[in-house]
CSV table of C-alpha atoms in Angstrom, one decimal:
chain,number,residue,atom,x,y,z
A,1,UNK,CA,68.1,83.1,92.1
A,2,UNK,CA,69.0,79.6,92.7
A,3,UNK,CA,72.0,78.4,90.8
A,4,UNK,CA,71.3,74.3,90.0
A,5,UNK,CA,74.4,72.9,90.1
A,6,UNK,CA,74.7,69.8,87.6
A,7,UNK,CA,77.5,67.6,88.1
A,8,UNK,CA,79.2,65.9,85.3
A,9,UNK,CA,80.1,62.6,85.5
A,10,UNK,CA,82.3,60.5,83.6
A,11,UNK,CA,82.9,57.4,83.3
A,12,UNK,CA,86.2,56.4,82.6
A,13,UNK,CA,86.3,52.3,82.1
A,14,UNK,CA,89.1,50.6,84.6
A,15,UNK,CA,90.9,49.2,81.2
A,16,UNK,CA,92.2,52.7,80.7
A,17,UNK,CA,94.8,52.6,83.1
A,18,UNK,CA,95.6,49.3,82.4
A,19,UNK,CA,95.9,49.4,78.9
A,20,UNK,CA,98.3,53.2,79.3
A,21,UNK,CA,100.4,51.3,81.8
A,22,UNK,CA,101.2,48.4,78.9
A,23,UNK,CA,101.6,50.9,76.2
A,24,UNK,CA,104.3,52.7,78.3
A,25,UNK,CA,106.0,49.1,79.7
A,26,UNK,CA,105.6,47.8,75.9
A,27,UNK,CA,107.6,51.0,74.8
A,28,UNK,CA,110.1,50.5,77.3
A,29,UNK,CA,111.0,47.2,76.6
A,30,UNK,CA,111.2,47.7,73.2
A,31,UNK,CA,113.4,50.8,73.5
A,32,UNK,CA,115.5,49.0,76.0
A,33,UNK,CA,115.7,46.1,73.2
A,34,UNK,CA,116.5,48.5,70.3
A,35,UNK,CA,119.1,50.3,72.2
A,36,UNK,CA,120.8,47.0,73.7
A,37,UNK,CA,120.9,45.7,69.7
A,38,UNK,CA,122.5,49.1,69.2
A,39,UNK,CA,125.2,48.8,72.1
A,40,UNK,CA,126.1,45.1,71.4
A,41,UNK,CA,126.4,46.1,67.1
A,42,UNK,CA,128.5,48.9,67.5
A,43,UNK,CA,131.4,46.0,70.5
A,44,UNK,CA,130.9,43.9,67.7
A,45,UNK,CA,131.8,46.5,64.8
A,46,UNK,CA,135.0,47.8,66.6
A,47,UNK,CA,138.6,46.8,65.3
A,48,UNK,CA,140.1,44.7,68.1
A,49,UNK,CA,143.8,46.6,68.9
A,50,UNK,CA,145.6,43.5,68.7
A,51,UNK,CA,146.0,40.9,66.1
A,52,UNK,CA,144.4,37.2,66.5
A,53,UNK,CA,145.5,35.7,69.8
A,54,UNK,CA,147.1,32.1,68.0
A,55,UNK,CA,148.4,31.0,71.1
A,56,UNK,CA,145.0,31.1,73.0
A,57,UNK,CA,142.9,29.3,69.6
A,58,UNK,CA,146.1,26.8,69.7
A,59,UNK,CA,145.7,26.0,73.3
A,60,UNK,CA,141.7,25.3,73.2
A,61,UNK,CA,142.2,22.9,70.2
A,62,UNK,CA,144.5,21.2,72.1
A,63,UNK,CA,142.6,20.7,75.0
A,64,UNK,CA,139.6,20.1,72.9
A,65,UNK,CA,141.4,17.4,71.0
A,66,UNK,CA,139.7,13.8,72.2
A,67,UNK,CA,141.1,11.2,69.2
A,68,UNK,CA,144.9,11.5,70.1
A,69,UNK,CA,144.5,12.1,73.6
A,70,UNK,CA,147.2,15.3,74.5
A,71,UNK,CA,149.8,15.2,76.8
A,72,UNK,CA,148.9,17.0,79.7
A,73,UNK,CA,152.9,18.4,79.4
A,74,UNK,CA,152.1,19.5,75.8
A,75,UNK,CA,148.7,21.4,77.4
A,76,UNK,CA,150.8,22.9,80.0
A,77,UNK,CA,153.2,24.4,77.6
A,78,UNK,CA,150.5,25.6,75.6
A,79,UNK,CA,149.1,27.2,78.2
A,80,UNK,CA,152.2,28.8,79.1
A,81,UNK,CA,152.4,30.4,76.1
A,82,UNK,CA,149.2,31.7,75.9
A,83,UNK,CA,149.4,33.3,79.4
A,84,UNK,CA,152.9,34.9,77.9
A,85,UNK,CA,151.0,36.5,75.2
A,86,UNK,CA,148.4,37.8,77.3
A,87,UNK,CA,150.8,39.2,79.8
A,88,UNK,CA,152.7,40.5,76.4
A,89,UNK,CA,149.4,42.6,75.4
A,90,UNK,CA,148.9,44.0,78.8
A,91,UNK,CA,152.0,45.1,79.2
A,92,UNK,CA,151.6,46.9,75.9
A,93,UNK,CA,148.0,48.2,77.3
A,94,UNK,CA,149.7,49.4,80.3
A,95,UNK,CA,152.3,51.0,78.6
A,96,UNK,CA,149.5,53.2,76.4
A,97,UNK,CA,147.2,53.7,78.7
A,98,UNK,CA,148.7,57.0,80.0
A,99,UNK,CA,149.0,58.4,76.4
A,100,UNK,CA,145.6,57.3,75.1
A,101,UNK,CA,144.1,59.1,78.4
A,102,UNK,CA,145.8,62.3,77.0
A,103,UNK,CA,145.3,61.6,73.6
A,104,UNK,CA,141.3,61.4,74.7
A,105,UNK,CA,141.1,64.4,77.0
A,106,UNK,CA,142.9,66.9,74.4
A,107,UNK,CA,140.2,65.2,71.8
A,108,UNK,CA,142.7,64.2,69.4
A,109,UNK,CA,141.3,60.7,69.4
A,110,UNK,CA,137.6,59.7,69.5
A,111,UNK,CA,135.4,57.9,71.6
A,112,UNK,CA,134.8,55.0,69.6
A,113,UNK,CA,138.9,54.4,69.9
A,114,UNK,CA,138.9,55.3,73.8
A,115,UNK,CA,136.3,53.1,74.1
A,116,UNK,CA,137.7,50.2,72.3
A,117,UNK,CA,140.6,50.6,74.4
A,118,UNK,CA,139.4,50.3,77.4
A,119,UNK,CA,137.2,47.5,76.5
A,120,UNK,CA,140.2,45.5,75.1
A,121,UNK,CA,141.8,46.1,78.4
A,122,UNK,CA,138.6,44.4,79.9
A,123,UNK,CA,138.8,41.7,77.6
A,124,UNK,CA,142.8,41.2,79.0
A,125,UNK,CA,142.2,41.2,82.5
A,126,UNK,CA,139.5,38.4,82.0
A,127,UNK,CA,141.9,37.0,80.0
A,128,UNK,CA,144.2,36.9,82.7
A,129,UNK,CA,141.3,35.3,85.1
A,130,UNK,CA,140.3,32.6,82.8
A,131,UNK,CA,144.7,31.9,82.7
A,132,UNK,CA,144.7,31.6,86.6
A,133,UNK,CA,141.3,29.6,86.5
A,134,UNK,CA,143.1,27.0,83.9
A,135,UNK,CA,146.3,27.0,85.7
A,136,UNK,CA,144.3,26.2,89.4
A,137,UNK,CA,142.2,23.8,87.5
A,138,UNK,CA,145.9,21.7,86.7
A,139,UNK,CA,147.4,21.6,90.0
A,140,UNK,CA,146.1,23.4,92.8
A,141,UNK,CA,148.4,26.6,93.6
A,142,UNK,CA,150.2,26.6,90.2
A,143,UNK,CA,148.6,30.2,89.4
A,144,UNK,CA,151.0,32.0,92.0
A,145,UNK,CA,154.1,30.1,90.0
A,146,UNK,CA,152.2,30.4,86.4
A,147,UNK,CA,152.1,34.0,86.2
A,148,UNK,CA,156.3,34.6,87.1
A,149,UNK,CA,156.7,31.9,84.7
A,150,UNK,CA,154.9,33.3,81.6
A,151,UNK,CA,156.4,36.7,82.7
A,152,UNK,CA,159.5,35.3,82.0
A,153,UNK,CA,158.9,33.7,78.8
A,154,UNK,CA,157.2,37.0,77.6
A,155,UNK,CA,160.6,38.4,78.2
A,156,UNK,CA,162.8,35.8,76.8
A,157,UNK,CA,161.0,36.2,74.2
A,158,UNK,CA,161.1,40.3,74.0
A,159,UNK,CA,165.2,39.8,74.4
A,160,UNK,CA,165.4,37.5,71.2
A,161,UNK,CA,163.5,39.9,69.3
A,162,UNK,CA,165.9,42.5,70.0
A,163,UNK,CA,168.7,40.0,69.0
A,164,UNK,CA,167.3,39.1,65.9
A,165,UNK,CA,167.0,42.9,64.7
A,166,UNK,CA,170.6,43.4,65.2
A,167,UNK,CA,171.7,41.1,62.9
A,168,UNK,CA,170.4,43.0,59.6
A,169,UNK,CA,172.6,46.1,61.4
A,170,UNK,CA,175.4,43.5,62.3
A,171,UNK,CA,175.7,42.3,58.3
A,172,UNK,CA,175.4,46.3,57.2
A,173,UNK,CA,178.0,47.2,59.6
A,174,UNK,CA,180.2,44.2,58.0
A,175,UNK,CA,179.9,45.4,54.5
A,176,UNK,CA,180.6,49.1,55.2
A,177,UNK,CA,184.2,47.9,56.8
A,178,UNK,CA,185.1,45.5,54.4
A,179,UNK,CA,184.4,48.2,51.9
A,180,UNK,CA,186.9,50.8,53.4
């Protein structure tokens, strides 16, 4: 007996491929879109760990200011004391850092406060690059004095804080001995 063999042929149009290959690079995009959204809403939605930076908004209006034309002594000054504040709030990161990393590992904080940690650290040590960026753009070579500078106006500053919350124990401490 003789077996016929009868081939079946299909024909499978070129467009095929094509058209699976889109479908699969549409849903990528769009996934990759969805997911960015996703990322970028949930930076935006975290609490920042430290207040409003006033000294930074302060400084840009002044530079920004055209009518009255600023002193470029006045912008300096300015831009010492924003560079003190953001050496003041990484000193404070610094000075967390070790207990958020245990905080995080033993899981008694989450990830959402981990991660808005170390992104706020991120956000400092730019700071820090757009401070040495301004300082070069005044006078080249100022960044290497800036920094020492703004250190010690951050910790001035820290001392007469101190001082100033003595006095409230200074006046109790008064009234108790004239009392006696």
């Amino acid at each position: 007996m003789s077996q016929e063999s009868e081939s079946v042929t299909s024909s499978v149009s070129v467009y095929i491929p094509i058209l699976y290959v889109a479908v699969l690079l549409t849903t990528l995009v769009l996934f990759s879109i969805a997911h960015r959204r996703k990322k970028l809403d949930k930076l935006v939605s975290m609490r920042p760990i430290f207040a409003e930076n006033y000294q930074k908004e302060m400084y840009l209006q002044l530079k920004n200011a055209t009518e009255p034309k600023v002193n470029d002594k006045v912008l300096k000054a300015a831009l010492i004391r924003r560079g003190a504040e953001a050496i003041r709030r990484m000193i404070k990161l610094k000075e967390i850092q070790q207990y958020v990393k245990v905080l995080y590992q033993k899981g008694s904080i989450g990830d959402d406060v981990y991660e808005s940690f170390n992104l706020q650290s991120k956000l400092q040590e730019l700071e820090l690059n757009e401070l040495a960026a301004e300082a070069e753009s005044y006078k080249k070579g100022w960044a290497q004095t800036f920094f020492p500078v703004c250190q010690e106006v951050t910790i001035n500053e820290a001392l007469r804080r101190r001082l100033n919350s003595l006095d409230p124990i200074k006046e109790t401490l008064k009234h108790q001995l004239v009392q006696t």
